[in-house]
Coordinates of C-alpha atoms in Angstrom, one line a residue:
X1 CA 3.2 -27.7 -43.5
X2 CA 5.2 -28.2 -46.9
X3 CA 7.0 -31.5 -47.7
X4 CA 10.6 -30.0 -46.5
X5 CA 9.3 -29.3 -43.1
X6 CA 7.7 -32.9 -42.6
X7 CA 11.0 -34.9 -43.6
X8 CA 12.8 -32.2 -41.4
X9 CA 10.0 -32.8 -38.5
X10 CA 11.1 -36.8 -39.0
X11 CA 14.8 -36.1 -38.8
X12 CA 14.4 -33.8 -35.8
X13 CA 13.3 -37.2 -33.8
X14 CA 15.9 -39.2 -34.7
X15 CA 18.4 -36.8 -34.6
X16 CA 17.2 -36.3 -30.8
X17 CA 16.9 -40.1 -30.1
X18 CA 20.7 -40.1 -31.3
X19 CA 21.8 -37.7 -28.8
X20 CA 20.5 -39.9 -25.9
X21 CA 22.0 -43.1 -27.9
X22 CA 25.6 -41.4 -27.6
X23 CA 25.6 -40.8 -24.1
X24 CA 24.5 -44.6 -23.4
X25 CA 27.3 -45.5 -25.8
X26 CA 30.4 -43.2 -24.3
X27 CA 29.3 -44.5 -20.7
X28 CA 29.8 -48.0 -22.3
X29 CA 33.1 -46.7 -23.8
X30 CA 34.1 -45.5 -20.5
X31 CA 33.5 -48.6 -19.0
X32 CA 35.3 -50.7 -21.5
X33 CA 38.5 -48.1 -21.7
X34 CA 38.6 -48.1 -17.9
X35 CA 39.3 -44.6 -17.3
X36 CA 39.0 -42.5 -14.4
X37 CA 37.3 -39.8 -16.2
X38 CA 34.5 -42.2 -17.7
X39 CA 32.4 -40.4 -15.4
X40 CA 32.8 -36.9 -16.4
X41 CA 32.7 -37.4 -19.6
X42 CA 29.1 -38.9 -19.4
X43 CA 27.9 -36.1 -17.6
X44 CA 29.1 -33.9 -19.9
X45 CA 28.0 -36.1 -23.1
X46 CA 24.4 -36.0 -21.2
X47 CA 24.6 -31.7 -20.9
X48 CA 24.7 -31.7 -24.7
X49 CA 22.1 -34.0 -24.9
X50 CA 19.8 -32.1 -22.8
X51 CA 21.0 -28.1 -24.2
X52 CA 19.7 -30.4 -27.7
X53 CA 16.6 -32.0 -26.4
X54 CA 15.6 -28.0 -24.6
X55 CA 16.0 -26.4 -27.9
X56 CA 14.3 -29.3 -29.8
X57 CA 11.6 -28.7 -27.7
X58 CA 10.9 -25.1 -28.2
X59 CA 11.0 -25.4 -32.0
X60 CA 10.6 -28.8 -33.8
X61 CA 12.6 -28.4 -37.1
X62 CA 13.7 -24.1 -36.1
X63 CA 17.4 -22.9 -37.7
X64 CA 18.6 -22.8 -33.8
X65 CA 17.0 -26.3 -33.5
X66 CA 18.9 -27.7 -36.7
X67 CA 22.5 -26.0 -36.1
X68 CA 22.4 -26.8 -31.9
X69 CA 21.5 -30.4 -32.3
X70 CA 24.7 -30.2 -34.8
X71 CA 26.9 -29.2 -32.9
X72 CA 25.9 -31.3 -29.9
X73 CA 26.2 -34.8 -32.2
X74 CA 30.6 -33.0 -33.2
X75 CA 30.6 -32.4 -29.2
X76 CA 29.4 -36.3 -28.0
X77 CA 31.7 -37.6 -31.0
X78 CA 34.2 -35.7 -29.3
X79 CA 33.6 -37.0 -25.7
X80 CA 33.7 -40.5 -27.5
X81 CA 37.1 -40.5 -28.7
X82 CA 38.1 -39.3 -25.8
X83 CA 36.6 -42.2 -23.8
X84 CA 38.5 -44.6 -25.8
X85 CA 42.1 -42.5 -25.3
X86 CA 44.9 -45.0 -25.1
X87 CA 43.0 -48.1 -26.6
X88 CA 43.2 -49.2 -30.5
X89 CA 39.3 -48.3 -31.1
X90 CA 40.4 -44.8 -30.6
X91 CA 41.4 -44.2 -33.9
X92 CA 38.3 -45.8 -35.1
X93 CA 36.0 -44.1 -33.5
X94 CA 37.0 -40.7 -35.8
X95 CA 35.1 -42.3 -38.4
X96 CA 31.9 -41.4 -36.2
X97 CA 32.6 -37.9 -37.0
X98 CA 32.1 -38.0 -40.0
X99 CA 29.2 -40.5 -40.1
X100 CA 27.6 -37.3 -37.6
X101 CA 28.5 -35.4 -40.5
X102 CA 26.7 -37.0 -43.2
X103 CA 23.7 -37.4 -40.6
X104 CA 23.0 -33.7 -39.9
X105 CA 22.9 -33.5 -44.0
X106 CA 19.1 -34.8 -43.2
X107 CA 18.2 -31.2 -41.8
X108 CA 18.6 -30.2 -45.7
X109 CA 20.4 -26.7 -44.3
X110 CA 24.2 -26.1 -45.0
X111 CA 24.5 -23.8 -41.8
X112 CA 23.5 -27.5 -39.8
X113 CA 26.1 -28.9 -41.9
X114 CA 28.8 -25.9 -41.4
X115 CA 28.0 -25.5 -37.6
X116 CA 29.3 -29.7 -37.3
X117 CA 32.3 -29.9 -39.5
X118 CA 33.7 -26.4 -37.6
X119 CA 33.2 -28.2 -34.5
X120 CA 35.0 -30.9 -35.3
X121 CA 37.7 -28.8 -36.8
X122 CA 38.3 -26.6 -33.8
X123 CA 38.3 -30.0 -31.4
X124 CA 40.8 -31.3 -33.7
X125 CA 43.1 -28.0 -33.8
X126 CA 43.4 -27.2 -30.0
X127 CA 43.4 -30.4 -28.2
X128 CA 46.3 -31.6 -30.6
X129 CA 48.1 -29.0 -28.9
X130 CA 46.1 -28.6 -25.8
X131 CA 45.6 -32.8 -25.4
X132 CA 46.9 -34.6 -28.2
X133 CA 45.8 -37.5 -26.3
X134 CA 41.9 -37.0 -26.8
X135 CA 42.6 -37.1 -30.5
X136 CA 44.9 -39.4 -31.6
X137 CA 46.8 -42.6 -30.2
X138 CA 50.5 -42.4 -30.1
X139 CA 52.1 -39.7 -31.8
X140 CA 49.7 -37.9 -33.7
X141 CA 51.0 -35.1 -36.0
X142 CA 50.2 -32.3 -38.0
X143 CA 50.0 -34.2 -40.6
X144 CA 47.4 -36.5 -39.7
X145 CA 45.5 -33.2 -38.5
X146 CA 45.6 -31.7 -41.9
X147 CA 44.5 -34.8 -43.7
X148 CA 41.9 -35.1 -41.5
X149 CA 40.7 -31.6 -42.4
X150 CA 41.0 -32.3 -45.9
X151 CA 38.7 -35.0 -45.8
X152 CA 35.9 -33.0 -43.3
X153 CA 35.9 -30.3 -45.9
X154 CA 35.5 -32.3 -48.5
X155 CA 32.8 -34.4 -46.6
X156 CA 31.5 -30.9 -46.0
X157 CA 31.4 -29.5 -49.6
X158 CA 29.8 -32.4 -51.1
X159 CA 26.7 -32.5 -48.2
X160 CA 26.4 -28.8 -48.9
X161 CA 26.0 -29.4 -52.2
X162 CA 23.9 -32.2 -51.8
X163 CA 21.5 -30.8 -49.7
X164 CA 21.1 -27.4 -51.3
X165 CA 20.0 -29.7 -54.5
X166 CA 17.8 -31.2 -52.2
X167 CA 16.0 -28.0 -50.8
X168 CA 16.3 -26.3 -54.3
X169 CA 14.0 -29.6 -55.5
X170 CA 11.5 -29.0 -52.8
X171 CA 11.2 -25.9 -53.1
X172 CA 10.5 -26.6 -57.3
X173 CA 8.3 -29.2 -56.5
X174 CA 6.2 -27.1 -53.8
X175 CA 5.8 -24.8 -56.4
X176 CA 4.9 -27.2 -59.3
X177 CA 2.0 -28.7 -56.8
X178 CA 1.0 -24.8 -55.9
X179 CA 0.6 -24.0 -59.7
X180 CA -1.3 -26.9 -60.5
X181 CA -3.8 -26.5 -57.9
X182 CA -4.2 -23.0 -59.0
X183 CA -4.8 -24.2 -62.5
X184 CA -7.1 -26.1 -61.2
X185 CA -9.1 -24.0 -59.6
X186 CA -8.8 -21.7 -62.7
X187 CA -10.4 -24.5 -64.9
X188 CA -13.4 -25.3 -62.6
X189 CA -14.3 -21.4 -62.3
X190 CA -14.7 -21.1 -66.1
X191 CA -16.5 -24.1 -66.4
X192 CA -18.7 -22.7 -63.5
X193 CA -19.3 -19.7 -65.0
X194 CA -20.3 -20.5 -68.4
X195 CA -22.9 -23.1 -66.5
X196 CA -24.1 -19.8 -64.9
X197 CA -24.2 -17.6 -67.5
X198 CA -26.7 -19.9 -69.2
X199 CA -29.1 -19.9 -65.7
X200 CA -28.5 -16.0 -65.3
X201 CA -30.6 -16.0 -68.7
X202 CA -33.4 -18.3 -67.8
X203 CA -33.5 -16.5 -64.2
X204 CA -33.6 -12.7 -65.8
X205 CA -37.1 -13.2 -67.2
X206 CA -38.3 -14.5 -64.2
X207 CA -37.0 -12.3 -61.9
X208 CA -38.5 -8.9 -64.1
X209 CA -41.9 -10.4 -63.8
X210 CA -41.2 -11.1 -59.6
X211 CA -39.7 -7.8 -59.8
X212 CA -42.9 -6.2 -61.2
X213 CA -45.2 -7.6 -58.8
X214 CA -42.4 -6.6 -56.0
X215 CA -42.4 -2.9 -57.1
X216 CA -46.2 -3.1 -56.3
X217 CA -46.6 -4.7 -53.6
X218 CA -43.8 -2.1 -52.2
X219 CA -45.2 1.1 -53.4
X220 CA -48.5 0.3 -51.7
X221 CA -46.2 -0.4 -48.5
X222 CA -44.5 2.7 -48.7
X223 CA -47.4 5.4 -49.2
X224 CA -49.2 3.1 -46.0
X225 CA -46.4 3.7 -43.7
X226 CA -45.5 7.3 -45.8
X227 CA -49.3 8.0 -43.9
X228 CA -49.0 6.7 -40.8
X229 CA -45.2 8.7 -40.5
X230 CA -47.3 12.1 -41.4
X231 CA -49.3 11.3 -38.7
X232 CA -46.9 10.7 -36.5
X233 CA -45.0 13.6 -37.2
X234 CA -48.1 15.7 -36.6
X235 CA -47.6 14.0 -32.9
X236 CA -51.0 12.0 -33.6
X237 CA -50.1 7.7 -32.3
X238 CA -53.9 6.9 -33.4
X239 CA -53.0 5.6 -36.9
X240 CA -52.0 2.3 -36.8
X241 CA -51.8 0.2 -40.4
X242 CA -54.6 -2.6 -40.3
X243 CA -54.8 -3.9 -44.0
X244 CA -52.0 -7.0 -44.4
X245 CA -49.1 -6.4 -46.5
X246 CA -47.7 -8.7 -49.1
X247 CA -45.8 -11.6 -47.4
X248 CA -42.1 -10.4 -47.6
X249 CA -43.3 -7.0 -46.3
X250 CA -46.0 -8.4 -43.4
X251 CA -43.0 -7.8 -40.9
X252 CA -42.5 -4.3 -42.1
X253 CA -46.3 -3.3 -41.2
X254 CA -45.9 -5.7 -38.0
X255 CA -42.9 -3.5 -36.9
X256 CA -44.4 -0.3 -37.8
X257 CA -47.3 -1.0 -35.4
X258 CA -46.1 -2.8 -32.6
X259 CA -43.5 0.3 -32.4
X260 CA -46.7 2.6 -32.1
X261 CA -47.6 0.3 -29.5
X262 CA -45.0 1.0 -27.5
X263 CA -44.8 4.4 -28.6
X264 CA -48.4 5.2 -27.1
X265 CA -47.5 3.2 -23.9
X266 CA -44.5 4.8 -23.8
X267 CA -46.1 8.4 -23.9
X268 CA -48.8 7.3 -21.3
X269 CA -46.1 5.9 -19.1
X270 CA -44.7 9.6 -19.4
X271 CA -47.8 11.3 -18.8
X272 CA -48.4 9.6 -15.8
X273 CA -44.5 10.2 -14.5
X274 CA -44.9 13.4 -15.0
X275 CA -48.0 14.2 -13.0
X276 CA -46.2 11.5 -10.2
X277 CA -43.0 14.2 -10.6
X278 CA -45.3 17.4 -10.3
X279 CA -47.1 15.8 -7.4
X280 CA -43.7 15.1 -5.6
X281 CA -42.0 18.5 -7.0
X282 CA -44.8 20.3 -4.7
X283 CA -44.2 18.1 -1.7
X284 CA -40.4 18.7 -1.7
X285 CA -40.9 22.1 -2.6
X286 CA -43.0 22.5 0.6
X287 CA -40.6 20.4 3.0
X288 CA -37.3 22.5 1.6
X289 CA -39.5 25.3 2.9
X290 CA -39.8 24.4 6.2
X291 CA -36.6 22.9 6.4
X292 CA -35.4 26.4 5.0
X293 CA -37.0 28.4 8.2
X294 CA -36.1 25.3 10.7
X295 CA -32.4 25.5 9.2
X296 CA -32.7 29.5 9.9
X297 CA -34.3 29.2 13.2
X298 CA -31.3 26.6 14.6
X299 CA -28.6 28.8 13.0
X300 CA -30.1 31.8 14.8
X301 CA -30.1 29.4 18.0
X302 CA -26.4 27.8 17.5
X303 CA -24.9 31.5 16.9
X304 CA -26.5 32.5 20.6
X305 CA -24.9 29.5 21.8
X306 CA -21.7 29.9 20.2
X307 CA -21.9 33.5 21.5
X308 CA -22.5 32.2 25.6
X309 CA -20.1 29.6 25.4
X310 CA -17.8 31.3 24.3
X311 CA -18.7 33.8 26.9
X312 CA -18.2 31.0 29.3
X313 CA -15.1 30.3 27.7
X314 CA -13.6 33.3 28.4
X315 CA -14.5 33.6 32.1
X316 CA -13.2 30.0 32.9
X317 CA -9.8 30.9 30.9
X318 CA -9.6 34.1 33.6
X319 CA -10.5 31.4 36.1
X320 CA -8.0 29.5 35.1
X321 CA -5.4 32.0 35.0
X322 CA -6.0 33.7 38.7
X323 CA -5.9 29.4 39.9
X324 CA -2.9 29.8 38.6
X325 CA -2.0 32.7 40.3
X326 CA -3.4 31.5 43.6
X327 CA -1.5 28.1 43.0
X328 CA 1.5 30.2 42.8
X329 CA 0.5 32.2 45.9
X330 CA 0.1 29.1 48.0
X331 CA 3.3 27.7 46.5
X332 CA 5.4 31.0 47.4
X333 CA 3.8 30.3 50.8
X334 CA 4.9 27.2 51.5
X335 CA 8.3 27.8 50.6
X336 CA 8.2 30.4 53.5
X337 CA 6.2 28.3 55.7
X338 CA 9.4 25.9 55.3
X339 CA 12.1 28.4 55.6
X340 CA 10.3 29.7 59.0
X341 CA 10.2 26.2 60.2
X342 CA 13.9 25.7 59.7
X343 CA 14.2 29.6 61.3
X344 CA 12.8 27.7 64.4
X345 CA 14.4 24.6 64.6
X346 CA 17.9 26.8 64.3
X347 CA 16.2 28.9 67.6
X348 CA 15.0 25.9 69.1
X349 CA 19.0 24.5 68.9
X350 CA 20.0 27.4 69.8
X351 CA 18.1 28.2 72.8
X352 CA 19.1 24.8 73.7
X353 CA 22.8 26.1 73.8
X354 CA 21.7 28.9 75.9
X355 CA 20.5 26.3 78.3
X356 CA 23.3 24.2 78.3
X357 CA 25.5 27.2 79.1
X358 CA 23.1 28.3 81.9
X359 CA 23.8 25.1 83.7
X360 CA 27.6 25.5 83.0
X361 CA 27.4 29.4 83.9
X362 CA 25.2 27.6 87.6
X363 CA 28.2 25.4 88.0
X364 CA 30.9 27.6 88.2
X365 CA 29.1 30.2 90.2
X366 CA 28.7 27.3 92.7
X367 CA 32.5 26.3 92.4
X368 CA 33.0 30.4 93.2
X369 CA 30.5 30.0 96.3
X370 CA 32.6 27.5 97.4
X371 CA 35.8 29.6 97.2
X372 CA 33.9 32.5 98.6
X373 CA 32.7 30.1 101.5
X374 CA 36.9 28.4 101.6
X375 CA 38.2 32.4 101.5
X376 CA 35.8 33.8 104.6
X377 CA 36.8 30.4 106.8
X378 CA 40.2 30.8 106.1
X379 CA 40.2 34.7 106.7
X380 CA 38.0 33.6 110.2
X381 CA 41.4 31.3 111.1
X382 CA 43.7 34.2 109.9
X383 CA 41.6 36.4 112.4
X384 CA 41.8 33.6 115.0
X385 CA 45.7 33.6 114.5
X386 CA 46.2 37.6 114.3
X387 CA 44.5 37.9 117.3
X388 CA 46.6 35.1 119.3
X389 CA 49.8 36.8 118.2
X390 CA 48.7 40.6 119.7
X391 CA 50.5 43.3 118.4
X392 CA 52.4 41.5 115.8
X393 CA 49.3 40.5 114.1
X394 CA 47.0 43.3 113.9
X395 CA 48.0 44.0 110.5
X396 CA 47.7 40.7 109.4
X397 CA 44.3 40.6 111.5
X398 CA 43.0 43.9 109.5
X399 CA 43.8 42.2 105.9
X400 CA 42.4 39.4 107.0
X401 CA 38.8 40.9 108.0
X402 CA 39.1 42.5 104.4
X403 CA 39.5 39.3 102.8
X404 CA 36.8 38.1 104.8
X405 CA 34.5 41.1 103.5
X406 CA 35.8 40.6 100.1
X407 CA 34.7 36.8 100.6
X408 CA 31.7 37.6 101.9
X409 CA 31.0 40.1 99.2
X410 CA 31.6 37.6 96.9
X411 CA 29.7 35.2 98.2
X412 CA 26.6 37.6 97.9
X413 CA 27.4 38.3 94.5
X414 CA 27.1 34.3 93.6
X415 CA 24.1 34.4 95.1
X416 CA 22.5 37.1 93.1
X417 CA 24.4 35.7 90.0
X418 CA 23.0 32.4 90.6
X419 CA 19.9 33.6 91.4
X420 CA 19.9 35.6 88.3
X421 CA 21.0 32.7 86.1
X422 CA 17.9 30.6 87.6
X423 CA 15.5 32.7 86.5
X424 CA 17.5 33.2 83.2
X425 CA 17.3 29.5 82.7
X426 CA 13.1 29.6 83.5
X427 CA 12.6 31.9 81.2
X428 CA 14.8 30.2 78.2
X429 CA 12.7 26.9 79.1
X430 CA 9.4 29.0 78.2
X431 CA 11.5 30.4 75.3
X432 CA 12.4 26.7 74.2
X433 CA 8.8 25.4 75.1
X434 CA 7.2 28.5 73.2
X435 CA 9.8 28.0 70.6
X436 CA 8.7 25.1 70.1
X437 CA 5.1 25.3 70.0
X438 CA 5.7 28.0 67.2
X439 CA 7.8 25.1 65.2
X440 CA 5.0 22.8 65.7
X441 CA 2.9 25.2 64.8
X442 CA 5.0 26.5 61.7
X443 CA 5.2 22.4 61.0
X444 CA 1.1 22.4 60.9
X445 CA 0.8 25.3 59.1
X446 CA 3.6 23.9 56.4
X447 CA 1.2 21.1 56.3
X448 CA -1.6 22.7 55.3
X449 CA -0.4 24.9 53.1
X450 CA 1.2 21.9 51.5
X451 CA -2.6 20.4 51.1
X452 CA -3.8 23.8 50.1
X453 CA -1.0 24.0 47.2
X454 CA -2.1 20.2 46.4
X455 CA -5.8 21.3 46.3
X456 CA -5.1 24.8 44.7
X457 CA -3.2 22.6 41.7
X458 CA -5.8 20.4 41.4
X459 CA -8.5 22.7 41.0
X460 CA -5.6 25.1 38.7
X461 CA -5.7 21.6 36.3
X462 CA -9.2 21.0 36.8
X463 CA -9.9 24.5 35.4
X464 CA -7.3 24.2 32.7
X465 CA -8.9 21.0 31.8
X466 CA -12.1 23.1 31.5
X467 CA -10.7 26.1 29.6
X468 CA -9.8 23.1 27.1
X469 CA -12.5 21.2 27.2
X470 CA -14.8 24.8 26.5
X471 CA -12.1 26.0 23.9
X472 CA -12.7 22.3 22.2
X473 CA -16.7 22.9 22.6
X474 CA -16.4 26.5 21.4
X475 CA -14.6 25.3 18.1
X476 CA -17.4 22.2 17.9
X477 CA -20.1 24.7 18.2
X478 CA -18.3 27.2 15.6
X479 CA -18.0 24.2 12.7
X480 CA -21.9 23.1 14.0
X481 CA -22.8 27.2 13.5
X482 CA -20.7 27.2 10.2
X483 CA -22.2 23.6 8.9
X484 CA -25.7 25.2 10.1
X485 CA -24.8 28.0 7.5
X486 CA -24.0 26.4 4.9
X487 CA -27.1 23.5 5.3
X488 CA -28.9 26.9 5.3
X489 CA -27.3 28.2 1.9
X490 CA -27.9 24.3 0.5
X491 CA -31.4 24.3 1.4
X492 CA -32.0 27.2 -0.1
X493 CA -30.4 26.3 -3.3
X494 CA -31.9 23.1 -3.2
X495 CA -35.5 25.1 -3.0
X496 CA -34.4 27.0 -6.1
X497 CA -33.7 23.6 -7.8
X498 CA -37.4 22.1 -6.6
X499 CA -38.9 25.7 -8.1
X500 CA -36.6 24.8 -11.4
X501 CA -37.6 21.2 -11.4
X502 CA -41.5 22.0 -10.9
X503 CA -41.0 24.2 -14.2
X504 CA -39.0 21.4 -16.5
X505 CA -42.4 19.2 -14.8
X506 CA -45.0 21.4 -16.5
X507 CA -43.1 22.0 -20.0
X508 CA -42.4 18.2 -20.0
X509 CA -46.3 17.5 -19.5
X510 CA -46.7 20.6 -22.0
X511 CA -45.1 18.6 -24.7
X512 CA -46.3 15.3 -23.5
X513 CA -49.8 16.6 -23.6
X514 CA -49.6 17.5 -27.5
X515 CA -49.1 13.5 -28.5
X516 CA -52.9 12.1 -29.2
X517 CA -52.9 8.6 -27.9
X518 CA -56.7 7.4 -27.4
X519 CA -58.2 4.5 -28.5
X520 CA -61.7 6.1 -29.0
X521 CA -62.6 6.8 -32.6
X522 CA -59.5 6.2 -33.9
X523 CA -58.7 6.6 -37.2
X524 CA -57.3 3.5 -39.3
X525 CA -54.8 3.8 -42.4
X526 CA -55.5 1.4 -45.4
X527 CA -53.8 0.7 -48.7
X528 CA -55.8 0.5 -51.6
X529 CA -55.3 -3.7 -52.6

């Protein structure tokens, strides 16, 4: 951080502290004015302060930090004036905007010092129009406006001049200090290198004669190891380098032999993998085999079983069908069942009609009887009469005995019709009585075929429930057949993969086989010393 940014860092505190100081001081203004909007203007004396202290926050000594914190101190200055409205200390207290003024000239940055005197300008402007009485006591004037800007802008011009003297000096002096430590720096290299030229002399011989000896010591390094990588390229991990190397190099032969180590390990490891791989290449290649003719033999077994299923299918479908049509049978049935019962119920009422007009039919043929019986007593007394008056009454004697035949004739007649009408009225009571047995029989047999047509629906479900439940069986054993199928195919391709895999086994031991890895009479690479 540069000397401008620490005095600005030290002005950014106060300047905060100050904002907090004016809101203490225009509550105590407030208070000493005695005005009713003390209050407000305290609350909004301590938003400035806080929008200030927020931004200060973010960014210590920032352009938005310097020209916000500005403006806030014109805005408080504001609020202050107004808390003294209508007292003699109001006038006075316009001499704190310009003492803000020459404060915010410690942020060294005219646009601090632009963003306060244009604050204070426009509060001037509009509330001398607006409310003259936040501004000025009494009358306050154009005038007085205008000599107040005068003064702010030349307050204004002088800090801006001021401080862009200031920052020019920093600026000049942070170069100054730049360029001398550069200098510096400068000096001490030479001085270090002609000190180092003088050792680079007395450290060339030396290092030729190390260098001499080096070049040896490496050359017998390199045609050692320029050996043992001939041999290994000929596939041969017997030739290890046993003869020590120079000091620096030691590591060099170290490595090269601790990575045929491995390598020989490494190669044995493989050997024995591979016979471990052709050993289980057989055995899988035996057990895809027979899980190749098992797979077969259950495909063959789960196609004849898809085949009698869905055999079975089919028949309880037709099944289901003709319980169908016997459910509708029964149903059709019972419809006629009921509409014969109600056939004899309207015979049995109707028979009982017959009846009752049978006994009507026996009661007139009695009232008749009795008329016949009245006519042939009263014909017997017109007799009687016609014969006690002789000759005079013969003709009356003769109708008479006529309307005693008649009467009798009529009488017989009743009779007969009565008689008639009796058995009439047995046989309708063993009409009604057989009638009636039919209903009751009619009745049962609507029963029945009421339990039939449950039965015959039940079984009809039952059977549709089994046509679904074979249909839903016949598609299981269908994916079973096709999943049997297609294990079968991935068997078989799997087999092909063992057969491939068994191969890639013997080429791998093929090449692994060509390495020459024992211990016994093994060869041993030495430099000449």
């Amino acid at each position: 951080m540069d000397q401008l940014e620490q005095f600005r860092l030290k002005v950014s505190y106060g300047a905060t502290r100050l904002l907090w100081a004016n809101v203490v001081v225009i509550m105590a203004g407030g208070y000493l004015a005695q005005h009713a909007v003390s209050l407000l203007l305290s609350g909004l004396a301590a938003v400035a302060a806080l929008i200030g202290t927020g931004v200060w926050w973010g960014d210590r000594t920032g352009a938005t930090t310097r020209i916000v914190n500005s403006v806030a101190l014109a805005v408080q200055v504001a609020l202050l004036v107004s808390s003294f409205a209508d007292t003699p200390y109001q006038i006075d207290m316009h001499m704190y905007f310009f003492a803000t003024l020459a404060i915010t000239a410690g942020w060294v940055d005219w646009r601090a010092i632009l963003a306060n005197a244009t604050t204070v300008a426009v509060h001037h402007l509009v509330l001398n129009f607006a409310l003259p009485a936040a501004v000025f006591p009494g009358d306050p004037g154009m005038a007085r406006v205008l000599l107040h800007a005068v003064i702010l802008v030349a307050q204004s011009t002088v800090l801006i001049v001021i401080t862009s003297a200031i920052a020019r000096a920093f600026m000049e002096a942070e170069k100054a200090s730049s360029d001398a430590y550069a200098a510096a720096r400068e000096i001490g290299a030479q001085s270090e290198a002609l000190h180092a030229t003088t050792r680079a002399e007395e450290a060339r011989a030396e290092a030729d004669r190390i260098k001499a000896e080096n070049d040896a010591q490496i050359e017998l390094a390199v045609t050692a190891i320029g050996k043992g990588l001939d041999a290994l390229a000929e596939s041969d991990l017997t030739r290890s380098i046993d003869e020590p190397f120079a000091p620096a190099l030691e590591r060099l032969r170290q490595d090269y032999n601790r990575t045929l180590s491995r390598m020989r390990a490494t190669i044995q490891e493989l050997k024995e993998r591979a016979m471990g791989i052709r050993t289980s290449t057989a055995e899988i290649r035996s057990a895809s085999e027979n899980l190749s003719k098992r797979t077969e033999r259950q495909a063959a077994s789960v196609e004849q079983t898809a085949t009698a299923l869905e055999q079975i299918t089919t028949t309880v479908t037709v099944s289901n069908e003709r319980a169908q049509q016997a459910g509708k049978l029964v149903s059709d049935a019972r419809a006629s069942a009921e509409q014969s019962g109600s056939v004899v119920t309207a015979a049995i009422t109707a028979m009982d009609e017959i009846e009752k007009s049978s006994h009507s039919i026996s009661a007139i043929i009695g009232v008749i009887d009795s008329i016949a019986f009245q006519t042939n007593l009263l014909a017997l007394n017109a007799g009687v009469e016609a014969a006690r008056a002789g000759e005079a009454g013969k003709g009356f004697a003769v109708v008479a005995t006529e309307v005693r035949e008649l009467a009798q004739r009529s009488a017989n007649a009743a009779r007969e019709i009565k008689d008639l009408i009796g058995r009439s009225d047995q046989r309708v009571q063993q009409g009604v009585e057989l009638v009636s047995r039919a209903g009751s029989a009619l009745q049962s047999i609507a029963d029945q075929v009421t339990q039939i047509d449950t039965l015959v629906g039940a079984i009809a479900d039952a059977s549709r429930e089994q046509a679904a439940g074979l249909r839903e069986i016949n598609d299981a054993i269908g994916q079973i057949d096709q999943a049997t199928q297609h294990n079968a195919a991935m068997v078989e391709e799997a087999n092909a993969a063992t057969f491939g895999l068994a191969r890639e086994a013997e080429a791998l031991d093929a090449i692994i086989q060509r390495f020459r890895d024992s211990d016994a009479s093994r060869p041993q690479l030495r430099h000449a010393s």
